[in-house]
């Protein structure tokens, strides 16, 4: 095949400008004849893209169209996302990406990312070097173990790292050329996939135990050697694997887990925001969790650190956190608690009635991480309303069918007094003539901003303090007017601006704590802006 630079330029999504190549460029790169005569602006191209998108009805087909655009013309793709994030986030990421992952094996298309299987454990470095970019700074990596609420999707989970990295760029301007989605293939326990001739990954059940951990270790070593400035974001691993991997590597390399730390940070941001807007010190909050598993542990751990930052001792902080699991209140007299649960067990009477426990403990907030839809029943909300002027109701379980209550139930049963945020989205609710906009604890306010700060400062670690700083910065950006309509998080329409402000605070923390790999600039905001991706043709 003869070499032709123009043809390659058109086929590389990073260099492709399509009809926007100028006459001079067309001549210089051998593009004449490969394009129609009309030279178009980015704006004209956007008109065409929007027109085509409007003709497509189903979200999954819009997703496919957008994925194809990302693989064809990166500038156009990000221009679209960054101009209307509220519209495109649900198409590029949740909820649409879930369906896209399920169908991944059946949709034949080119995707951005690397597949590394456990059989390739001994030559991961060579595989990483097959990636055409030498200085990768950010990877989102999954083993497909627990994709959203959909369970084990094996390598079809790659859609999640792709979507998430698109949000790093689309929501905070992390340049896409520095990002790399990766899926680690250790097999799958998904029976449907194992029997599907179109499943493209290893066709055996998951490798677990030492062989699995050795593979993760080989990956971490290789990726840090090939890309020395990289930050690894672990994504959608099964809970036990997620906690073990994070604990093993968090103090060794630059890494974090968004399911654990990002979720905890956005929940904490919500509570900080409520405290600030109610004019009440955060240290006065008292939390009762329904569910004492991985999510509860992650959120509680961050709340404790926030309490400590605000002057409480760890012992005092623990007095503000109570938990209830499938067997009842976590109390010292129970002998069935896991190690990590012991710290949350109080010297108190046992209880197996959550609504009654509310009257006794008098929490300012209840947090649902039990996976039990409807567990915050009328009695629970009424009791919360009896002990609080403004009861804080956070049903965080996903998907919507698992939410401990709906927004409508919370507002109705509390007679319009509830402050509500959930894991899954709920539509606005009108109660007695007042319209409330339910908050959604969406990590998208945290991880892209964190990514920008880490990328620009070349941070060596991701610490919990950085995530608390992020939570505080998110909370600062909610106005009293928004709060009165029920909002405790900023609006997604402003995500780029919000992310930049959050990134500024995180970057300042990184510089001030000796975690940066570059000199502290005089003006951090200007420095960050200079590093941000702008979706324009160069
Ligand atoms: P998990 O299995 O680790 O923990 C579930 C906990 O709920 C256990 O302690 C269990 O004893 C308790 N439980 C079960 N049934 C109960 C009942 N009837 N009454 C009281 N407690 C009960 O699960 P997890 O990883 O902690 O996730 C929990 C939920 O949180 C999931 O629905 C998940 O989607 C959600 N989550 C949400 C986000 C978010 O961003 N919103 C992030 C992470 C997890």
Coordinates of C-alpha atoms and ligand atoms in Angstrom, one line a residue:
X1 CA 0.0 0.0 0.0
X2 CA 1.4 3.4 -0.8
X3 CA 2.0 6.0 1.9
X4 CA -0.4 8.9 1.9
X5 CA -0.3 11.3 4.7
X6 CA -3.6 13.0 3.9
X7 CA -5.5 9.8 3.9
X8 CA -4.1 8.9 7.3
X9 CA -4.9 12.4 8.7
X10 CA -8.6 11.8 7.7
X11 CA -8.6 8.5 9.5
X12 CA -7.0 9.6 12.7
X13 CA -9.8 11.1 15.0
X14 CA -7.2 13.4 16.6
X15 CA -6.0 15.0 13.4
X16 CA -9.2 14.7 11.3
X17 CA -10.9 18.0 10.5
X18 CA -13.0 16.5 7.7
X19 CA -14.4 19.3 5.5
X20 CA -12.8 21.9 7.7
X21 CA -9.3 21.3 6.2
X22 CA -8.3 24.6 4.6
X23 CA -7.4 24.7 0.8
X24 CA -3.7 25.1 1.8
X25 CA -3.9 22.1 4.1
X26 CA -5.6 20.0 1.4
X27 CA -2.8 20.9 -1.0
X28 CA 0.0 20.4 1.5
X29 CA -1.2 17.0 2.9
X30 CA -2.5 15.4 -0.3
X31 CA -6.1 15.7 0.7
X32 CA -7.4 17.1 -2.7
X33 CA -10.0 14.8 -4.1
X34 CA -10.5 13.1 -0.8
X35 CA -12.9 15.8 0.3
X36 CA -15.8 17.7 -1.3
X37 CA -15.0 21.2 -2.6
X38 CA -16.8 23.2 0.2
X39 CA -14.5 24.2 3.1
X40 CA -16.7 24.3 6.2
X41 CA -16.3 25.8 9.7
X42 CA -16.6 23.8 12.9
X43 CA -19.9 25.5 13.4
X44 CA -21.3 24.2 10.1
X45 CA -20.1 20.7 10.9
X46 CA -21.8 21.0 14.3
X47 CA -25.1 21.9 12.5
X48 CA -24.8 18.6 10.5
X49 CA -24.0 16.5 13.6
X50 CA -26.8 18.0 15.6
X51 CA -29.2 17.5 12.7
X52 CA -28.3 13.9 12.4
X53 CA -28.5 13.3 16.1
X54 CA -32.0 14.8 16.2
X55 CA -33.1 12.2 13.7
X56 CA -32.1 9.4 15.9
X57 CA -34.6 8.4 18.6
X58 CA -33.3 5.8 20.9
X59 CA -30.6 6.7 23.4
X60 CA -28.6 3.6 22.6
X61 CA -28.5 4.5 18.9
X62 CA -27.5 8.1 19.8
X63 CA -24.7 6.5 21.9
X64 CA -23.5 4.5 18.9
X65 CA -23.5 7.6 16.7
X66 CA -21.6 9.5 19.3
X67 CA -19.1 6.6 19.8
X68 CA -18.5 6.6 16.1
X69 CA -18.0 10.4 16.1
X70 CA -15.4 10.0 18.9
X71 CA -13.5 7.5 16.7
X72 CA -13.8 9.7 13.7
X73 CA -13.4 13.3 14.8
X74 CA -12.4 14.0 18.4
X75 CA -12.8 17.7 18.1
X76 CA -16.3 17.6 16.9
X77 CA -17.2 15.0 19.6
X78 CA -15.9 17.1 22.5
X79 CA -17.3 20.3 21.0
X80 CA -20.7 18.8 21.2
X81 CA -20.3 17.5 24.8
X82 CA -18.7 20.6 26.2
X83 CA -21.4 22.9 24.7
X84 CA -24.3 21.0 26.3
X85 CA -23.1 18.7 29.1
X86 CA -26.5 18.3 30.7
X87 CA -27.9 16.9 27.4
X88 CA -25.0 14.7 26.5
X89 CA -23.8 13.2 29.8
X90 CA -26.7 10.8 30.0
X91 CA -26.0 9.7 26.4
X92 CA -22.2 9.3 26.7
X93 CA -22.3 7.8 30.3
X94 CA -25.0 6.6 32.6
X95 CA -27.7 5.4 32.0
X96 CA -27.1 4.7 28.3
X97 CA -23.6 3.3 28.7
X98 CA -25.0 0.4 30.7
X99 CA -27.0 -0.9 27.8
X100 CA -24.1 -0.2 25.5
X101 CA -21.8 -2.5 27.7
X102 CA -24.4 -5.2 27.7
X103 CA -24.5 -5.2 23.9
X104 CA -20.8 -4.5 23.4
X105 CA -20.1 -8.0 21.9
X106 CA -22.8 -7.6 19.4
X107 CA -22.0 -4.1 18.1
X108 CA -19.0 -4.3 15.8
X109 CA -17.1 -1.0 15.9
X110 CA -13.7 0.5 16.5
X111 CA -13.2 1.5 20.1
X112 CA -10.6 3.5 22.0
X113 CA -8.8 1.4 24.5
X114 CA -6.6 -1.6 25.4
X115 CA -7.6 -5.2 26.2
X116 CA -5.1 -6.9 28.4
X117 CA -5.8 -10.5 29.4
X118 CA -4.5 -12.5 32.3
X119 CA -2.7 -14.8 29.8
X120 CA -0.6 -11.8 28.8
X121 CA 0.6 -11.1 32.4
X122 CA 4.3 -11.5 31.5
X123 CA 4.4 -9.0 28.6
X124 CA 2.1 -6.2 29.7
X125 CA 4.8 -3.6 29.1
X126 CA 5.0 -4.6 25.4
X127 CA 1.2 -4.4 25.1
X128 CA 1.1 -0.9 26.7
X129 CA 3.8 0.2 24.2
X130 CA 1.5 -0.7 21.4
X131 CA -0.6 2.3 22.4
X132 CA 0.5 5.1 20.0
X133 CA 1.0 7.7 22.8
X134 CA 4.1 7.7 24.9
X135 CA 3.0 10.1 27.7
X136 CA -0.3 8.7 29.0
X137 CA -1.3 10.4 32.3
X138 CA -4.7 8.9 33.1
X139 CA -6.1 5.5 32.7
X140 CA -9.5 4.3 33.9
X141 CA -9.3 0.5 34.3
X142 CA -11.9 -2.1 35.0
X143 CA -12.0 -5.9 35.1
X144 CA -15.8 -5.7 34.4
X145 CA -16.5 -7.4 37.7
X146 CA -19.5 -5.2 38.7
X147 CA -20.5 -2.9 35.9
X148 CA -23.0 -0.3 37.3
X149 CA -25.9 -2.3 38.7
X150 CA -25.6 -4.8 35.9
X151 CA -23.2 -7.3 37.5
X152 CA -20.3 -9.1 35.7
X153 CA -20.0 -7.9 32.1
X154 CA -16.4 -9.2 31.5
X155 CA -14.6 -7.2 28.9
X156 CA -17.8 -5.6 27.6
X157 CA -17.2 -3.3 30.6
X158 CA -14.7 -1.4 28.6
X159 CA -17.5 1.0 27.7
X160 CA -17.3 2.4 31.2
X161 CA -13.6 3.5 31.1
X162 CA -14.2 5.0 27.6
X163 CA -17.3 6.9 28.9
X164 CA -15.7 8.0 32.1
X165 CA -12.6 9.3 30.3
X166 CA -14.8 11.2 27.9
X167 CA -16.2 12.9 31.0
X168 CA -12.7 13.8 32.2
X169 CA -12.3 15.8 29.0
X170 CA -15.9 16.9 28.5
X171 CA -16.5 18.0 32.1
X172 CA -13.0 19.3 33.1
X173 CA -10.9 19.7 30.0
X174 CA -8.4 16.9 30.6
X175 CA -6.7 16.6 27.2
X176 CA -7.9 13.4 25.6
X177 CA -4.5 12.5 24.1
X178 CA -3.3 11.8 27.7
X179 CA -6.1 9.3 28.5
X180 CA -6.3 5.6 28.0
X181 CA -9.2 3.3 28.7
X182 CA -8.1 -0.3 29.7
X183 CA -10.0 -3.5 30.4
X184 CA -8.3 -6.4 32.2
X185 CA -9.6 -9.7 31.1
X186 CA -9.7 -12.4 33.8
X187 CA -12.7 -14.2 32.3
X188 CA -16.3 -13.7 33.3
X189 CA -18.9 -15.5 35.5
X190 CA -21.7 -14.2 33.2
X191 CA -23.3 -17.4 32.0
X192 CA -25.0 -15.6 29.1
X193 CA -21.7 -14.3 27.8
X194 CA -19.9 -17.7 28.4
X195 CA -22.5 -19.3 26.0
X196 CA -22.5 -16.5 23.5
X197 CA -20.4 -17.0 20.4
X198 CA -20.1 -13.3 20.0
X199 CA -18.6 -12.6 23.4
X200 CA -15.2 -11.3 22.5
X201 CA -13.3 -12.0 25.8
X202 CA -11.7 -15.0 27.5
X203 CA -14.4 -17.8 27.5
X204 CA -13.9 -19.1 31.1
X205 CA -15.0 -18.2 34.6
X206 CA -13.1 -15.5 36.5
X207 CA -9.6 -16.3 37.7
X208 CA -9.5 -15.4 41.4
X209 CA -7.1 -15.5 44.4
X210 CA -3.3 -15.2 44.0
X211 CA -3.3 -15.5 40.2
X212 CA -5.7 -12.6 40.0
X213 CA -3.7 -10.5 42.5
X214 CA -0.4 -11.3 40.7
X215 CA -2.0 -10.1 37.4
X216 CA -3.1 -6.8 39.1
X217 CA 0.4 -6.4 40.5
X218 CA 2.1 -7.0 37.1
X219 CA -0.3 -4.5 35.6
X220 CA 0.5 -1.8 38.2
X221 CA 4.2 -2.3 37.8
X222 CA 4.1 -2.3 34.0
X223 CA 1.8 0.7 33.6
X224 CA 4.0 2.8 36.0
X225 CA 7.1 1.8 34.1
X226 CA 5.8 2.5 30.6
X227 CA 3.9 5.7 31.6
X228 CA 5.8 7.1 34.7
X229 CA 3.4 10.0 35.2
X230 CA 0.2 7.9 35.1
X231 CA -2.7 8.1 37.5
X232 CA -4.8 4.8 37.7
X233 CA -8.5 5.1 38.4
X234 CA -10.0 1.7 39.3
X235 CA -13.5 1.4 38.1
X236 CA -16.4 -1.1 38.7
X237 CA -14.5 -3.9 40.3
X238 CA -16.4 -6.1 42.7
X239 CA -16.5 -4.5 46.2
X240 CA -14.1 -6.9 47.9
X241 CA -11.5 -6.6 45.0
X242 CA -12.0 -2.8 44.9
X243 CA -11.2 -2.3 48.6
X244 CA -8.3 -4.7 48.6
X245 CA -6.7 -3.2 45.5
X246 CA -7.2 0.4 46.6
X247 CA -5.7 -0.3 50.0
X248 CA -2.7 -2.1 48.5
X249 CA -1.7 0.6 46.1
X250 CA -3.0 4.0 47.4
X251 CA 0.2 4.8 49.2
X252 CA 2.5 3.3 46.6
X253 CA 1.4 4.9 43.3
X254 CA -0.9 7.7 42.1
X255 CA -4.3 5.9 42.2
X256 CA -7.9 6.1 43.4
X257 CA -11.2 4.3 43.2
X258 CA -14.1 6.5 42.1
X259 CA -16.8 4.0 43.3
X260 CA -15.4 4.2 46.8
X261 CA -13.7 7.6 47.1
X262 CA -15.6 9.6 44.5
X263 CA -19.0 8.4 45.9
X264 CA -17.9 9.2 49.4
X265 CA -16.7 12.7 48.3
X266 CA -19.9 13.6 46.5
X267 CA -22.1 12.4 49.5
X268 CA -19.9 14.4 51.8
X269 CA -20.2 17.4 49.5
X270 CA -24.0 17.1 49.8
X271 CA -23.8 17.2 53.7
X272 CA -21.3 20.1 53.7
X273 CA -23.6 22.0 51.3
X274 CA -26.7 21.4 53.5
X275 CA -24.8 22.5 56.6
X276 CA -23.5 25.6 55.0
X277 CA -26.9 26.6 53.5
X278 CA -28.7 25.9 56.8
X279 CA -26.1 28.0 58.6
X280 CA -25.4 25.0 60.8
X281 CA -21.8 23.7 61.6
X282 CA -21.1 20.4 59.9
X283 CA -19.9 19.0 63.2
X284 CA -23.6 19.1 64.4
X285 CA -24.7 16.5 61.8
X286 CA -25.4 13.0 63.0
X287 CA -25.8 10.2 60.5
X288 CA -27.7 6.9 60.6
X289 CA -26.9 4.5 57.7
X290 CA -29.3 1.8 56.5
X291 CA -26.8 -0.7 55.2
X292 CA -23.3 -1.3 56.6
X293 CA -21.5 -2.6 53.5
X294 CA -18.8 -1.2 51.2
X295 CA -20.7 2.0 50.2
X296 CA -21.6 2.8 53.9
X297 CA -18.0 2.2 54.9
X298 CA -16.6 4.5 52.2
X299 CA -18.9 7.3 52.9
X300 CA -18.6 7.0 56.7
X301 CA -14.8 6.9 56.5
X302 CA -14.8 10.2 54.6
X303 CA -17.3 11.8 56.9
X304 CA -15.1 10.9 59.9
X305 CA -12.1 12.6 58.1
X306 CA -14.3 15.7 57.5
X307 CA -15.4 15.8 61.2
X308 CA -11.7 15.5 62.2
X309 CA -10.8 18.3 59.8
X310 CA -13.4 20.4 61.5
X311 CA -11.9 19.9 64.9
X312 CA -13.4 16.7 66.3
X313 CA -11.3 13.8 67.6
X314 CA -11.8 10.5 65.8
X315 CA -13.6 9.2 68.9
X316 CA -16.0 12.1 68.9
X317 CA -16.5 11.8 65.1
X318 CA -17.5 8.1 65.5
X319 CA -20.2 9.2 68.0
X320 CA -21.9 11.0 65.0
X321 CA -22.1 7.9 62.9
X322 CA -24.5 5.0 63.5
X323 CA -25.3 2.0 61.2
X324 CA -28.0 -0.4 60.8
X325 CA -27.6 -3.6 58.7
X326 CA -29.8 -6.6 57.8
X327 CA -29.6 -7.8 61.4
X328 CA -30.3 -4.4 63.1
X329 CA -28.3 -1.7 64.8
X330 CA -24.5 -2.1 65.0
X331 CA -24.0 -2.3 68.7
X332 CA -21.1 -3.6 70.8
X333 CA -23.0 -6.7 72.1
X334 CA -23.3 -8.1 68.6
X335 CA -20.8 -10.8 67.8
X336 CA -21.4 -11.1 64.0
X337 CA -19.7 -7.9 62.9
X338 CA -17.0 -7.7 60.3
X339 CA -13.7 -6.1 61.3
X340 CA -14.3 -2.9 59.5
X341 CA -17.8 -2.6 61.1
X342 CA -16.5 -2.8 64.7
X343 CA -15.5 0.8 64.9
X344 CA -19.1 1.8 64.1
X345 CA -20.7 -0.4 66.8
X346 CA -22.0 1.7 69.8
X347 CA -22.4 0.9 73.4
X348 CA -26.2 0.9 73.1
X349 CA -29.3 -1.4 73.3
X350 CA -29.8 -3.6 70.2
X351 CA -32.6 -2.7 67.8
X352 CA -34.1 -4.3 64.8
X353 CA -36.6 -1.5 64.1
X354 CA -35.1 1.3 62.0
X355 CA -38.0 3.7 62.4
X356 CA -37.8 3.3 66.2
X357 CA -34.0 3.7 66.2
X358 CA -34.5 7.1 64.6
X359 CA -36.5 8.4 67.6
X360 CA -33.7 7.2 69.9
X361 CA -30.6 8.2 68.0
X362 CA -32.1 11.4 66.5
X363 CA -30.0 11.5 63.4
X364 CA -30.0 14.7 61.3
X365 CA -29.6 12.6 58.2
X366 CA -30.4 9.0 57.1
X367 CA -28.3 7.4 54.4
X368 CA -29.7 4.5 52.4
X369 CA -27.0 2.1 51.1
X370 CA -28.9 -1.2 51.8
X371 CA -30.0 -2.1 48.2
X372 CA -33.5 -2.4 49.6
X373 CA -36.0 -0.5 47.6
X374 CA -38.7 1.1 49.7
X375 CA -36.9 0.6 53.0
X376 CA -37.4 4.3 54.0
X377 CA -41.2 3.8 54.5
X378 CA -43.7 6.4 55.7
X379 CA -43.0 5.7 59.4
X380 CA -39.2 6.2 58.8
X381 CA -39.8 9.6 57.1
X382 CA -42.4 10.7 59.6
X383 CA -40.0 9.8 62.5
X384 CA -37.2 11.8 60.8
X385 CA -39.6 14.7 60.4
X386 CA -40.5 14.4 64.1
X387 CA -36.9 14.8 65.3
X388 CA -35.8 17.3 62.7
X389 CA -37.2 20.6 61.3
X390 CA -35.5 19.8 58.0
X391 CA -34.9 16.0 57.8
X392 CA -32.0 15.0 55.5
X393 CA -33.0 11.9 53.4
X394 CA -30.4 10.3 51.2
X395 CA -31.5 7.1 49.6
X396 CA -28.3 6.2 47.7
X397 CA -29.0 2.6 46.5
X398 CA -29.0 2.1 42.7
X399 CA -30.7 1.5 40.4
X400 CA -33.9 3.5 40.9
X401 CA -35.9 0.3 41.8
X402 CA -33.5 -0.2 44.8
X403 CA -33.8 3.4 46.0
X404 CA -34.9 3.3 49.7
X405 CA -37.6 5.8 48.9
X406 CA -38.6 8.1 46.0
X407 CA -38.3 11.8 46.0
X408 CA -42.1 12.2 46.0
X409 CA -42.4 10.0 49.1
X410 CA -39.7 12.0 50.9
X411 CA -41.3 15.4 50.2
X412 CA -44.9 14.2 50.7
X413 CA -44.4 12.2 54.0
X414 CA -42.2 15.0 55.4
X415 CA -44.8 17.6 54.4
X416 CA -42.4 19.4 52.1
X417 CA -39.6 19.6 54.8
X418 CA -37.2 16.9 53.5
X419 CA -33.8 17.8 52.1
X420 CA -33.4 15.0 49.5
X421 CA -30.6 13.6 47.4
X422 CA -30.4 10.1 45.9
X423 CA -28.0 7.8 44.0
X424 CA -30.4 7.5 41.0
X425 CA -32.1 10.4 39.3
X426 CA -35.6 11.5 40.2
X427 CA -37.8 14.0 38.4
X428 CA -38.9 17.3 40.0
X429 CA -41.8 17.0 42.5
X430 CA -44.5 19.5 43.2
X431 CA -45.9 19.4 46.7
X432 CA -48.6 21.8 47.7
X433 CA -47.7 24.2 44.9
X434 CA -44.0 24.2 45.6
X435 CA -41.7 22.5 43.1
X436 CA -38.7 20.7 44.5
X437 CA -35.7 19.6 42.3
X438 CA -34.2 16.4 43.9
X439 CA -30.5 16.3 44.2
X440 CA -28.5 13.5 42.7
X441 CA -25.1 12.6 44.2
X442 CA -23.3 12.4 40.9
X443 CA -19.6 11.8 41.1
X444 CA -19.1 13.8 37.9
X445 CA -18.6 16.9 40.1
X446 CA -15.6 15.2 41.7
X447 CA -13.5 12.9 39.4
X448 CA -13.1 15.1 36.3
X449 CA -11.9 18.1 38.4
X450 CA -9.6 15.8 40.4
X451 CA -8.3 14.5 37.1
X452 CA -7.5 18.0 35.8
X453 CA -5.7 18.9 39.1
X454 CA -3.7 15.7 39.1
X455 CA -2.9 16.0 35.4
X456 CA -1.8 19.6 35.6
X457 CA 0.2 19.3 38.8
X458 CA 1.6 15.9 37.9
X459 CA 0.6 14.8 41.4
X460 CA 2.3 11.8 42.9
X461 CA -0.6 10.5 45.0
X462 CA -4.3 10.9 45.3
X463 CA -5.2 11.3 49.0
X464 CA -8.4 11.4 50.9
X465 CA -7.6 15.0 51.9
X466 CA -7.7 15.9 48.2
X467 CA -11.2 14.4 47.9
X468 CA -12.4 16.2 51.0
X469 CA -11.0 19.4 49.5
X470 CA -13.0 18.6 46.3
X471 CA -16.2 17.9 48.4
X472 CA -15.8 21.3 50.1
X473 CA -15.2 23.1 46.8
X474 CA -18.3 21.5 45.2
X475 CA -20.4 22.5 48.2
X476 CA -19.3 26.1 48.0
X477 CA -20.8 26.4 44.5
X478 CA -24.5 25.9 45.4
X479 CA -26.4 29.1 45.8
X480 CA -29.1 29.8 48.4
X481 CA -31.6 30.2 45.6
X482 CA -30.8 26.7 44.2
X483 CA -30.9 25.3 47.8
X484 CA -34.4 26.7 48.3
X485 CA -35.6 24.8 45.2
X486 CA -34.2 21.6 46.7
X487 CA -30.7 21.5 45.1
X488 CA -27.7 20.7 47.2
X489 CA -25.3 20.2 44.3
X490 CA -24.4 22.6 41.5
X491 CA -26.2 22.3 38.1
X492 CA -24.6 20.1 35.5
X493 CA -25.0 22.8 32.8
X494 CA -22.2 24.7 34.6
X495 CA -19.9 21.6 35.0
X496 CA -16.9 23.1 33.2
X497 CA -16.9 26.2 35.4
X498 CA -17.6 24.1 38.6
X499 CA -14.8 21.6 37.7
X500 CA -12.3 24.4 37.2
X501 CA -13.0 25.9 40.6
X502 CA -12.9 22.5 42.3
X503 CA -9.6 21.7 40.4
X504 CA -8.1 25.0 41.6
X505 CA -8.7 24.1 45.2
X506 CA -7.4 20.5 44.8
X507 CA -4.3 21.8 42.9
X508 CA -3.6 24.3 45.7
X509 CA -3.8 21.4 48.2
X510 CA -1.4 19.3 46.0
X511 CA 1.1 22.1 45.8
X512 CA 0.9 23.0 49.5
X513 CA 1.4 19.4 50.6
X514 CA 4.4 18.6 48.5
X515 CA 2.6 16.2 46.2
X516 CA 3.1 18.0 43.0
X517 CA 5.6 17.0 40.3
X518 CA 5.9 20.6 39.0
X519 CA 6.7 24.0 40.5
X520 CA 3.9 25.9 42.1
X521 CA 2.8 28.6 39.6
X522 CA 2.0 32.2 40.8
X523 CA -1.6 31.9 39.5
X524 CA -3.0 28.4 39.8
X525 CA -6.3 29.1 38.0
X526 CA -4.4 30.5 35.0
X527 CA -2.0 27.6 35.1
X528 CA -4.9 25.1 35.0
X529 CA -6.6 26.9 32.2
X530 CA -3.4 26.8 30.2
X531 CA -3.4 23.0 30.5
X532 CA -7.1 22.5 29.6
X533 CA -8.2 21.0 26.3
X534 CA -10.1 23.3 24.0
X535 CA -12.2 21.5 21.3
X536 CA -11.0 23.6 18.3
X537 CA -9.1 22.7 15.2
X538 CA -5.4 23.4 15.4
Ligands
LIG1 P1 -23.1 -4.3 50.2 O1 -23.7 -5.5 49.7 O2 -21.7 -4.2 50.5 O3 -23.9 -3.8 51.5 C1 -25.3 -3.8 51.7 C2 -25.6 -3.6 53.1 O4 -27.0 -3.5 53.3 C3 -25.2 -4.8 54.1 O5 -24.6 -4.2 55.2 C4 -26.5 -5.5 54.4 O6 -26.4 -6.1 55.7 C5 -27.4 -4.3 54.4 N1 -28.8 -4.7 54.2 C6 -29.3 -5.6 53.3 N2 -30.7 -5.7 53.5 C7 -31.0 -4.9 54.5 C8 -32.2 -4.6 55.2 N3 -33.3 -5.2 54.8 N4 -32.2 -3.7 56.2 C9 -31.0 -3.2 56.6 N5 -29.8 -3.4 56.0 C10 -29.8 -4.3 55.0 O7 -23.5 -3.2 49.1 P2 -22.7 -1.8 48.8 O8 -21.6 -1.9 47.8 O9 -22.5 -1.1 50.1 O10 -23.9 -1.0 48.0 C11 -25.1 -0.7 48.6 C12 -25.9 0.2 47.7 O11 -25.3 1.4 47.6 C13 -26.1 -0.4 46.3 O12 -27.4 -0.3 45.9 C14 -25.3 0.5 45.4 O13 -25.8 0.7 44.2 C15 -25.3 1.8 46.2 N6 -24.1 2.6 45.9 C16 -24.4 3.8 45.4 C17 -23.4 4.6 45.0 C18 -23.8 5.9 44.5 O14 -23.0 6.6 43.9 N7 -25.0 6.3 44.7 C19 -22.1 4.2 45.1 C20 -21.8 3.0 45.6 C21 -22.9 2.2 46.0

